[in-house]
Amino acid sequence: MFTGRLRSEIPAALISLGDSLMLAGARLTILDLSDNAFGPDGVKGIEKLLKSSACYTLQELRLNNCGMGIGGGKILAASLVECYEKSSKEGAPLSLKVFVAGRNRLENDGATALAQAFQMMGSLEEVHMPQNGINYPGITALAKAMQHNTGLRILNLNDNTFTEKGAVAMAQALKYLNSIQVINFGDCLELNLSFGEITEEAALEVARAIKDKSQLEKLDLNGNCLGVDGCKALIDSLESMNMAEVLGSLSDDDGEPDDDDDDDDDEDDEEELGEEEIEEEEEEDDEDDKEEKTDSSIKVSTPPSTRPPDVASFLSFPSPDKLLKLGDRRAMLIEEQVDVSDVTKTTEAFLKIASVYKEENSEVKAAVLDSIDNLLRKAFTSPSFQGYNFVSSLLVLLGLIKSEEKVKPVHVVPGHLQALEHVVRQDYFPQESVTVLQAFMSRNNKALESCGNARNSLQSTLQRIRPEG
């Protein structure tokens, strides 16, 4: 809004904007002035608006990358406090839910001032304040304020400096945040979620959340309620992200909560039965021995933890077992799940399926290749799908070329190259792309170092099928 404007012009423009909103009797729920470099003087320009009745109903305040500085942070905090006090007198206190103020150089004093406003409101669900030069005094103040915002779901303080003192204060605050879903502190080294009655589904969400946390050294999920299959699924998911080494021991896992509940129910039922009823049950059990065995075998063969995974689960955390459990219709199910009009999504799906390829396991190998053929045949035969874009996306995700966008390459495994060797031999794959692939596969690249044999085999195939001329 203010690109190329003089510093003296900006406050006047913001004051006019605020005056018009107040004059119109507006009741704002969202105010987003992000990416406007209006600085501390700009905050003065919206000070009157923030204190007015137009903002009593405000739920989202987004001031990302505005260059507010410490002074602007203090003015903003004072405005929010006054707005809260005024609106409270009218019986409807300000209940801000989302606050965004990343990259504003708030530092300790600005963060501490805002913490006072946050503590007073107690209604926040999302707080985003990354890259603000906040050290442990400011982090400690924010941590104390968060204890009063028990509905907080997302807390992003990435690229600030916690130190041990700030980390301890934040750890205490987390005890009060029962609704927290996303924690982004950037340089977190250890995440301890042990003995918290966490289930398999929640543990897999945790695994998904740490996917890009390359600094993480330890993840402790011991003593929870994952069950045997849940532990295996967790390990598989971390292995697929090349992060299995950060997972601590799972030796004290309590098993699935449903199993414990069922055992308790059975014990309660037995206590309620009289001796005669127990004897009658035993007689019935003897008479219906075959049915009992059948029922028992059914329970053993289909416990809740071994329910067939869906396609979304497989694509989120691929494993050979999950792919096989999708059944004979797996290829069609995957095809239906993936939007083949989106080249990036199609490429990502191909790599996820290929990552579980096992040359030595004929069943898994067949399932992988069948699923890939079905998906890519549909994609390449679609009029809107461009083959060269697929190859370009593939090279980016394999880490062989850099993208203008921030795309994190996958960890290349032999299965990726073995599946690709199969794909390039199929009639649906465009022959003009073979030469491009061969050129990049022949280069020295660290991403392919762990796949020597698979790479050599792929290169030989590309050389053999390369178009003449």
Short mmCIF file of C-alpha atoms in Angstrom, two decimals:
data_model
loop_
_atom_site.label_atom_id
_atom_site.label_comp_id
_atom_site.label_asym_id
_atom_site.label_seq_id
_atom_site.Cartn_x
_atom_site.Cartn_y
_atom_site.Cartn_z
CA MET A 1 0.00 0.00 0.00
CA PHE A 2 2.80 2.41 0.88
CA THR A 3 5.56 1.51 -1.55
CA GLY A 4 7.35 4.70 -2.55
CA ARG A 5 5.47 6.87 -0.04
CA LEU A 6 7.21 9.36 2.23
CA ARG A 7 7.35 8.47 5.90
CA SER A 8 5.40 11.62 6.72
CA GLU A 9 2.55 10.62 4.40
CA ILE A 10 1.91 7.16 5.81
CA PRO A 11 0.40 8.01 9.24
CA ALA A 12 -1.99 10.52 7.67
CA ALA A 13 -3.17 7.92 5.17
CA LEU A 14 -3.75 5.35 7.90
CA ILE A 15 -5.58 7.88 10.06
CA SER A 16 -7.90 8.66 7.14
CA LEU A 17 -8.50 4.96 6.60
CA GLY A 18 -9.35 4.49 10.28
CA ASP A 19 -11.60 7.56 10.42
CA SER A 20 -13.61 6.35 7.43
CA LEU A 21 -14.13 2.93 9.01
CA MET A 22 -15.26 4.45 12.29
CA LEU A 23 -17.54 6.94 10.53
CA ALA A 24 -19.15 4.10 8.58
CA GLY A 25 -19.92 2.30 11.83
CA ALA A 26 -17.88 -0.72 10.80
CA ARG A 27 -17.51 -3.68 13.14
CA LEU A 28 -14.30 -5.33 12.00
CA THR A 29 -13.54 -9.01 12.49
CA ILE A 30 -10.30 -9.06 10.45
CA LEU A 31 -7.71 -6.33 10.04
CA ASP A 32 -4.82 -7.28 7.74
CA LEU A 33 -2.15 -4.67 6.99
CA SER A 34 0.71 -7.13 6.50
CA ASP A 35 3.72 -6.35 4.29
CA ASN A 36 3.31 -2.58 4.55
CA ALA A 37 6.51 -0.96 5.78
CA PHE A 38 4.81 1.74 7.84
CA GLY A 39 7.08 1.46 10.90
CA PRO A 40 6.33 2.85 14.38
CA ASP A 41 4.70 5.97 12.93
CA GLY A 42 2.32 3.75 11.00
CA VAL A 43 1.20 2.09 14.23
CA LYS A 44 0.35 5.55 15.53
CA GLY A 45 -1.79 5.94 12.42
CA ILE A 46 -4.00 2.97 13.38
CA GLU A 47 -3.89 3.60 17.13
CA LYS A 48 -7.20 5.48 17.19
CA LEU A 49 -8.89 2.79 15.08
CA LEU A 50 -7.67 -0.02 17.33
CA LYS A 51 -9.04 1.73 20.41
CA SER A 52 -12.43 2.40 18.82
CA SER A 53 -15.66 0.40 18.83
CA ALA A 54 -14.90 -0.61 15.24
CA CYS A 55 -12.38 -3.08 16.68
CA TYR A 56 -14.38 -4.37 19.65
CA THR A 57 -15.36 -7.34 17.49
CA LEU A 58 -11.89 -7.92 16.05
CA GLN A 59 -10.93 -11.60 15.82
CA GLU A 60 -7.86 -11.51 13.57
CA LEU A 61 -5.10 -8.90 13.57
CA ARG A 62 -2.41 -9.43 10.94
CA LEU A 63 0.55 -7.05 10.92
CA ASN A 64 3.27 -9.24 9.47
CA ASN A 65 6.45 -7.57 8.16
CA CYS A 66 5.48 -4.00 8.97
CA GLY A 67 8.72 -2.83 10.60
CA MET A 68 6.95 -1.78 13.82
CA GLY A 69 10.02 -2.02 16.03
CA ILE A 70 9.96 -1.81 19.82
CA GLY A 71 8.12 1.52 19.83
CA GLY A 72 5.42 0.30 17.49
CA GLY A 73 5.02 -2.88 19.53
CA LYS A 74 4.42 -0.87 22.69
CA ILE A 75 1.88 1.39 20.99
CA LEU A 76 0.08 -1.63 19.57
CA ALA A 77 0.01 -3.35 22.97
CA ALA A 78 -1.39 -0.26 24.71
CA SER A 79 -4.07 0.09 22.03
CA LEU A 80 -5.17 -3.53 22.47
CA VAL A 81 -5.31 -3.13 26.25
CA GLU A 82 -7.47 -0.01 25.96
CA CYS A 83 -9.72 -1.69 23.39
CA TYR A 84 -10.18 -4.64 25.74
CA GLU A 85 -11.00 -2.41 28.71
CA LYS A 86 -13.51 -0.29 26.76
CA SER A 87 -15.23 -3.27 25.15
CA SER A 88 -15.42 -5.03 28.53
CA LYS A 89 -17.36 -2.12 29.97
CA GLU A 90 -19.93 -2.66 27.22
CA GLY A 91 -20.27 -6.32 28.15
CA ALA A 92 -18.49 -7.76 25.10
CA PRO A 93 -14.73 -7.82 25.76
CA LEU A 94 -12.32 -7.96 22.84
CA SER A 95 -11.71 -11.65 22.05
CA LEU A 96 -8.85 -11.65 19.58
CA LYS A 97 -8.22 -15.15 18.21
CA VAL A 98 -5.42 -14.71 15.66
CA PHE A 99 -2.40 -12.43 16.09
CA VAL A 100 0.29 -12.25 13.40
CA ALA A 101 3.32 -9.97 13.75
CA GLY A 102 6.34 -11.74 12.29
CA ARG A 103 9.46 -9.87 11.11
CA ASN A 104 8.80 -6.66 13.05
CA ARG A 105 11.93 -6.25 15.24
CA LEU A 106 9.77 -6.23 18.36
CA GLU A 107 12.62 -7.51 20.54
CA ASN A 108 12.17 -8.06 24.28
CA ASP A 109 10.40 -4.82 25.20
CA GLY A 110 7.89 -5.02 22.37
CA ALA A 111 7.15 -8.68 23.06
CA THR A 112 6.80 -8.07 26.80
CA ALA A 113 4.32 -5.25 26.21
CA LEU A 114 2.24 -7.41 23.89
CA ALA A 115 2.37 -10.28 26.38
CA GLN A 116 0.48 -8.11 28.87
CA ALA A 117 -2.29 -7.57 26.33
CA PHE A 118 -2.38 -11.29 25.47
CA GLN A 119 -2.67 -12.25 29.12
CA MET A 120 -5.53 -9.82 29.62
CA MET A 121 -7.54 -11.09 26.62
CA GLY A 122 -6.98 -14.83 27.18
CA SER A 123 -8.77 -15.67 23.92
CA LEU A 124 -5.94 -16.33 21.47
CA GLU A 125 -5.96 -19.45 19.29
CA GLU A 126 -3.07 -18.57 16.97
CA VAL A 127 0.05 -16.51 17.67
CA HIS A 128 2.66 -15.98 14.95
CA MET A 129 5.70 -13.87 15.96
CA PRO A 130 8.72 -15.32 14.12
CA GLN A 131 11.94 -13.38 13.40
CA ASN A 132 11.51 -10.62 15.97
CA GLY A 133 14.86 -10.67 17.77
CA ILE A 134 13.20 -11.79 20.99
CA ASN A 135 15.51 -13.21 23.68
CA TYR A 136 14.67 -15.10 26.85
CA PRO A 137 13.11 -12.14 28.79
CA GLY A 138 10.58 -11.62 26.02
CA ILE A 139 10.06 -15.35 25.54
CA THR A 140 9.46 -15.76 29.27
CA ALA A 141 6.86 -12.97 29.25
CA LEU A 142 5.09 -14.53 26.28
CA ALA A 143 5.18 -17.95 27.93
CA LYS A 144 3.43 -16.60 31.02
CA ALA A 145 0.82 -14.92 28.84
CA MET A 146 0.16 -18.13 26.92
CA GLN A 147 -0.80 -19.89 30.16
CA HIS A 148 -3.90 -17.68 30.20
CA ASN A 149 -4.78 -18.52 26.59
CA THR A 150 -5.74 -22.14 27.15
CA GLY A 151 -7.47 -22.42 23.76
CA LEU A 152 -4.23 -21.78 21.89
CA ARG A 153 -3.79 -24.13 18.91
CA ILE A 154 -0.82 -22.64 17.04
CA LEU A 155 2.26 -20.99 18.52
CA ASN A 156 4.95 -19.82 16.09
CA LEU A 157 8.00 -18.18 17.65
CA ASN A 158 10.45 -19.45 15.07
CA ASP A 159 13.84 -17.76 14.67
CA ASN A 160 13.88 -16.09 18.09
CA THR A 161 16.44 -16.89 20.81
CA PHE A 162 14.99 -18.92 23.68
CA THR A 163 18.14 -20.05 25.55
CA GLU A 164 17.64 -22.45 28.44
CA LYS A 165 15.76 -19.92 30.58
CA GLY A 166 13.22 -19.19 27.88
CA ALA A 167 12.83 -22.88 27.05
CA VAL A 168 12.09 -23.75 30.69
CA ALA A 169 9.46 -21.01 30.90
CA MET A 170 7.83 -22.18 27.68
CA ALA A 171 7.86 -25.79 28.85
CA GLN A 172 5.88 -24.74 31.91
CA ALA A 173 3.40 -22.87 29.72
CA LEU A 174 2.78 -25.90 27.52
CA LYS A 175 1.28 -27.73 30.51
CA TYR A 176 -1.70 -25.38 30.30
CA LEU A 177 -2.21 -25.63 26.54
CA ASN A 178 -4.43 -28.67 26.13
CA SER A 179 -5.61 -27.59 22.67
CA ILE A 180 -2.17 -26.99 21.16
CA GLN A 181 -1.72 -28.51 17.69
CA VAL A 182 1.27 -26.74 16.15
CA ILE A 183 4.44 -25.59 17.91
CA ASN A 184 7.06 -23.89 15.74
CA PHE A 185 10.18 -22.90 17.64
CA GLY A 186 12.51 -23.66 14.74
CA ASP A 187 15.61 -24.94 16.51
CA CYS A 188 13.95 -27.45 18.82
CA LEU A 189 16.47 -30.22 19.65
CA GLU A 190 14.38 -32.56 21.78
CA LEU A 191 10.64 -33.24 21.93
CA ASN A 192 9.48 -35.23 24.95
CA LEU A 193 5.88 -36.45 24.74
CA SER A 194 6.29 -39.55 26.87
CA PHE A 195 3.60 -41.08 29.11
CA GLY A 196 0.81 -38.85 27.81
CA GLU A 197 -1.77 -41.46 26.71
CA ILE A 198 -1.05 -40.55 23.09
CA THR A 199 -2.71 -42.87 20.56
CA GLU A 200 -1.38 -44.15 17.23
CA GLU A 201 -3.22 -41.50 15.22
CA ALA A 202 -1.86 -38.65 17.35
CA ALA A 203 1.67 -40.08 17.28
CA LEU A 204 1.59 -40.16 13.48
CA GLU A 205 0.48 -36.52 13.50
CA VAL A 206 3.53 -35.73 15.62
CA ALA A 207 5.72 -37.57 13.12
CA ARG A 208 4.23 -35.53 10.29
CA ALA A 209 4.84 -32.30 12.20
CA ILE A 210 8.58 -32.95 12.67
CA LYS A 211 9.15 -33.86 9.03
CA ASP A 212 11.21 -30.75 8.23
CA LYS A 213 12.85 -30.34 11.65
CA SER A 214 16.38 -31.22 10.61
CA GLN A 215 17.84 -30.00 13.93
CA LEU A 216 15.75 -32.37 16.04
CA GLU A 217 17.93 -34.83 17.93
CA LYS A 218 15.40 -36.82 19.95
CA LEU A 219 11.68 -37.63 19.88
CA ASP A 220 10.42 -39.39 23.01
CA LEU A 221 7.01 -41.06 22.66
CA ASN A 222 7.61 -43.85 25.16
CA GLY A 223 4.91 -44.94 27.61
CA ASN A 224 1.96 -43.98 25.42
CA CYS A 225 -0.90 -46.02 23.93
CA LEU A 226 0.30 -46.93 20.45
CA GLY A 227 0.06 -50.71 20.50
CA VAL A 228 2.29 -53.06 18.52
CA ASP A 229 0.97 -51.93 15.15
CA GLY A 230 1.06 -48.29 16.17
CA CYS A 231 4.72 -48.56 17.16
CA LYS A 232 5.50 -50.18 13.82
CA ALA A 233 3.55 -47.52 11.91
CA LEU A 234 5.42 -44.78 13.76
CA ILE A 235 8.79 -46.34 13.00
CA ASP A 236 7.82 -46.83 9.35
CA SER A 237 6.73 -43.23 9.00
CA LEU A 238 9.96 -41.89 10.48
CA GLU A 239 12.03 -44.23 8.33
CA SER A 240 10.25 -42.92 5.23
CA MET A 241 11.43 -39.42 6.23
CA ASN A 242 14.95 -40.65 7.07
CA MET A 243 14.41 -39.64 10.71
CA ALA A 244 14.17 -43.01 12.44
CA GLU A 245 17.34 -42.31 14.41
CA VAL A 246 15.68 -39.52 16.44
CA LEU A 247 13.02 -41.83 17.89
CA GLY A 248 13.69 -42.96 21.45
CA SER A 249 12.75 -46.29 22.99
CA LEU A 250 9.14 -47.51 22.89
CA SER A 251 9.72 -50.29 25.41
CA ASP A 252 7.22 -48.93 27.95
CA ASP A 253 4.33 -48.54 25.52
CA ASP A 254 1.00 -49.29 27.24
CA GLY A 255 -0.69 -50.78 24.20
CA GLU A 256 -3.95 -49.62 22.72
CA PRO A 257 -6.37 -47.95 25.16
CA ASP A 258 -9.32 -49.94 23.79
CA ASP A 259 -7.70 -53.20 24.86
CA ASP A 260 -7.38 -52.02 28.46
CA ASP A 261 -10.94 -50.75 28.52
CA ASP A 262 -12.23 -54.08 27.24
CA ASP A 263 -10.31 -55.97 29.91
CA ASP A 264 -11.74 -53.74 32.63
CA ASP A 265 -15.24 -54.23 31.28
CA ASP A 266 -14.80 -58.00 31.25
CA GLU A 267 -13.61 -57.98 34.86
CA ASP A 268 -16.56 -55.85 35.93
CA ASP A 269 -18.98 -58.18 34.16
CA GLU A 270 -17.53 -61.23 35.90
CA GLU A 271 -17.85 -59.57 39.30
CA GLU A 272 -21.54 -58.86 38.66
CA LEU A 273 -22.34 -62.43 37.67
CA GLY A 274 -23.37 -64.89 40.37
CA GLU A 275 -21.90 -68.38 40.67
CA GLU A 276 -24.92 -69.95 38.99
CA GLU A 277 -24.75 -67.59 36.05
CA ILE A 278 -21.05 -68.31 35.62
CA GLU A 279 -21.73 -72.07 35.62
CA GLU A 280 -24.47 -71.59 33.02
CA GLU A 281 -22.11 -69.58 30.86
CA GLU A 282 -19.47 -72.27 31.13
CA GLU A 283 -21.99 -74.91 30.00
CA GLU A 284 -23.04 -72.73 27.08
CA ASP A 285 -19.39 -72.24 26.21
CA ASP A 286 -18.85 -76.02 26.13
CA GLU A 287 -21.92 -76.56 23.96
CA ASP A 288 -21.00 -73.80 21.55
CA ASP A 289 -17.30 -74.50 21.54
CA LYS A 290 -16.99 -74.23 17.76
CA GLU A 291 -18.76 -70.89 17.65
CA GLU A 292 -16.60 -69.60 20.48
CA LYS A 293 -13.44 -70.56 18.65
CA THR A 294 -14.70 -68.96 15.48
CA ASP A 295 -15.58 -65.72 17.25
CA SER A 296 -12.25 -65.73 19.03
CA SER A 297 -10.36 -66.20 15.81
CA ILE A 298 -12.25 -63.34 14.24
CA LYS A 299 -11.34 -61.04 17.10
CA VAL A 300 -7.70 -61.98 16.86
CA SER A 301 -7.54 -61.55 13.11
CA THR A 302 -9.20 -58.13 12.98
CA PRO A 303 -8.29 -56.06 16.02
CA PRO A 304 -8.86 -52.30 15.70
CA SER A 305 -5.16 -51.66 15.25
CA THR A 306 -4.96 -53.74 12.07
CA ARG A 307 -7.80 -52.06 10.23
CA PRO A 308 -6.99 -51.56 6.54
CA PRO A 309 -5.35 -48.18 5.97
CA ASP A 310 -6.87 -45.74 3.50
CA VAL A 311 -5.03 -44.23 0.54
CA ALA A 312 -4.50 -40.91 2.33
CA SER A 313 -2.77 -42.73 5.18
CA PHE A 314 -0.51 -44.59 2.75
CA LEU A 315 0.43 -41.43 0.83
CA SER A 316 1.14 -39.58 4.09
CA PHE A 317 3.38 -42.30 5.50
CA PRO A 318 4.13 -44.91 2.81
CA SER A 319 5.06 -48.45 3.79
CA PRO A 320 4.98 -51.78 1.91
CA ASP A 321 2.50 -53.20 4.40
CA LYS A 322 0.06 -50.31 3.94
CA LEU A 323 0.23 -50.62 0.17
CA LEU A 324 -0.56 -54.33 0.26
CA LYS A 325 -3.41 -53.79 2.71
CA LEU A 326 -5.12 -51.50 0.21
CA GLY A 327 -6.05 -54.72 -1.58
CA ASP A 328 -6.45 -55.63 -5.23
CA ARG A 329 -8.13 -52.29 -6.01
CA ARG A 330 -5.15 -50.30 -4.74
CA ALA A 331 -4.16 -48.95 -8.17
CA MET A 332 -7.64 -47.58 -8.83
CA LEU A 333 -7.96 -46.19 -5.29
CA ILE A 334 -4.67 -44.32 -5.59
CA GLU A 335 -5.59 -43.01 -9.03
CA GLU A 336 -8.87 -41.65 -7.62
CA GLN A 337 -7.05 -39.96 -4.73
CA VAL A 338 -4.42 -38.13 -6.81
CA ASP A 339 -5.29 -35.10 -8.93
CA VAL A 340 -3.39 -35.92 -12.13
CA SER A 341 -4.07 -32.45 -13.53
CA ASP A 342 -1.57 -31.21 -10.92
CA VAL A 343 1.93 -32.18 -12.09
CA THR A 344 3.54 -31.63 -8.69
CA LYS A 345 1.00 -33.75 -6.83
CA THR A 346 1.34 -36.49 -9.43
CA THR A 347 5.13 -36.47 -9.14
CA GLU A 348 4.98 -36.53 -5.35
CA ALA A 349 2.56 -39.47 -5.45
CA PHE A 350 4.86 -41.35 -7.83
CA LEU A 351 7.83 -40.90 -5.50
CA LYS A 352 5.84 -41.94 -2.44
CA ILE A 353 4.66 -45.14 -4.10
CA ALA A 354 8.14 -45.85 -5.49
CA SER A 355 9.75 -45.35 -2.08
CA VAL A 356 8.36 -48.72 -0.87
CA TYR A 357 9.61 -50.67 -3.91
CA LYS A 358 11.34 -53.93 -2.94
CA GLU A 359 13.18 -55.80 -5.69
CA GLU A 360 13.43 -58.91 -3.52
CA ASN A 361 9.71 -58.95 -2.62
CA SER A 362 7.71 -59.92 -5.71
CA GLU A 363 4.34 -59.06 -4.15
CA VAL A 364 5.37 -55.56 -3.11
CA LYS A 365 7.22 -55.00 -6.39
CA ALA A 366 4.14 -55.93 -8.43
CA ALA A 367 1.87 -53.73 -6.28
CA VAL A 368 4.19 -50.74 -6.67
CA LEU A 369 4.61 -51.06 -10.43
CA ASP A 370 0.92 -51.70 -11.03
CA SER A 371 -0.05 -48.63 -8.98
CA ILE A 372 2.53 -46.45 -10.72
CA ASP A 373 1.54 -47.60 -14.21
CA ASN A 374 -2.12 -46.94 -13.52
CA LEU A 375 -1.43 -43.45 -12.15
CA LEU A 376 1.08 -42.29 -14.76
CA ARG A 377 -0.76 -43.79 -17.72
CA LYS A 378 -3.80 -41.74 -16.76
CA ALA A 379 -1.65 -38.64 -16.25
CA PHE A 380 0.34 -38.84 -19.49
CA THR A 381 -2.75 -39.57 -21.57
CA SER A 382 -4.55 -36.55 -20.14
CA PRO A 383 -4.61 -33.66 -22.67
CA SER A 384 -3.72 -31.08 -20.01
CA PHE A 385 -0.77 -33.04 -18.59
CA GLN A 386 2.63 -31.97 -19.94
CA GLY A 387 5.37 -34.59 -19.78
CA TYR A 388 8.28 -32.16 -19.61
CA ASN A 389 6.75 -30.54 -16.51
CA PHE A 390 6.61 -33.97 -14.87
CA VAL A 391 10.30 -34.58 -15.60
CA SER A 392 11.20 -31.09 -14.35
CA SER A 393 9.23 -31.61 -11.13
CA LEU A 394 10.82 -35.04 -10.72
CA LEU A 395 14.35 -33.66 -11.04
CA VAL A 396 13.58 -30.95 -8.47
CA LEU A 397 12.14 -33.39 -5.94
CA LEU A 398 15.09 -35.75 -6.43
CA GLY A 399 17.44 -32.88 -5.67
CA LEU A 400 19.07 -32.92 -9.12
CA ILE A 401 18.12 -29.35 -10.02
CA LYS A 402 17.21 -26.34 -7.91
CA SER A 403 13.80 -24.73 -7.97
CA GLU A 404 13.06 -21.02 -7.80
CA GLU A 405 10.53 -21.91 -5.13
CA LYS A 406 11.52 -23.38 -1.78
CA VAL A 407 11.02 -27.07 -2.47
CA LYS A 408 12.61 -29.59 -0.13
CA PRO A 409 13.92 -32.62 -2.06
CA VAL A 410 13.00 -36.12 -0.92
CA HIS A 411 15.54 -38.52 0.51
CA VAL A 412 16.37 -40.58 -2.56
CA VAL A 413 16.19 -44.35 -2.06
CA PRO A 414 16.95 -47.13 -4.59
CA GLY A 415 13.22 -47.75 -5.05
CA HIS A 416 12.79 -44.33 -6.64
CA LEU A 417 15.31 -45.13 -9.38
CA GLN A 418 14.21 -48.75 -9.79
CA ALA A 419 10.60 -47.68 -10.32
CA LEU A 420 11.72 -44.91 -12.67
CA GLU A 421 13.68 -47.48 -14.71
CA HIS A 422 10.42 -49.37 -15.17
CA VAL A 423 8.49 -46.21 -16.09
CA VAL A 424 10.84 -45.04 -18.85
CA ARG A 425 10.35 -48.38 -20.65
CA GLN A 426 6.56 -47.99 -20.80
CA ASP A 427 4.70 -46.81 -23.89
CA TYR A 428 3.02 -43.95 -22.00
CA PHE A 429 6.35 -42.27 -21.12
CA PRO A 430 7.41 -39.59 -23.66
CA GLN A 431 10.60 -40.63 -25.43
CA GLU A 432 11.82 -37.04 -25.71
CA SER A 433 12.22 -36.98 -21.92
CA VAL A 434 14.61 -39.94 -21.90
CA THR A 435 17.55 -37.83 -23.09
CA VAL A 436 16.90 -35.22 -20.39
CA LEU A 437 16.83 -37.86 -17.66
CA GLN A 438 20.00 -39.46 -18.97
CA ALA A 439 21.85 -36.15 -18.87
CA PHE A 440 21.01 -35.54 -15.23
CA MET A 441 21.53 -39.12 -14.11
CA SER A 442 25.04 -39.11 -15.54
CA ARG A 443 26.13 -36.15 -13.42
CA ASN A 444 27.84 -36.53 -10.07
CA ASN A 445 25.28 -35.72 -7.41
CA LYS A 446 25.32 -36.44 -3.68
CA ALA A 447 21.59 -37.15 -3.73
CA LEU A 448 22.23 -40.33 -5.73
CA GLU A 449 25.33 -41.58 -3.91
CA SER A 450 23.42 -44.09 -1.78
CA CYS A 451 21.77 -45.64 -4.84
CA GLY A 452 24.83 -46.79 -6.80
CA ASN A 453 23.50 -50.05 -8.26
CA ALA A 454 20.02 -48.69 -8.97
CA ARG A 455 21.52 -45.61 -10.59
CA ASN A 456 23.85 -47.65 -12.81
CA SER A 457 20.99 -49.87 -13.92
CA LEU A 458 18.81 -46.86 -14.73
CA GLN A 459 21.63 -45.22 -16.70
CA SER A 460 22.11 -48.39 -18.76
CA THR A 461 18.41 -48.55 -19.56
CA LEU A 462 18.27 -44.87 -20.51
CA GLN A 463 21.30 -45.33 -22.78
CA ARG A 464 19.69 -48.33 -24.45
CA ILE A 465 16.29 -46.76 -25.14
CA ARG A 466 17.51 -43.23 -25.93
CA PRO A 467 16.11 -41.97 -29.23
CA GLU A 468 18.60 -41.81 -32.11
CA GLY A 469 19.72 -38.48 -33.45
#
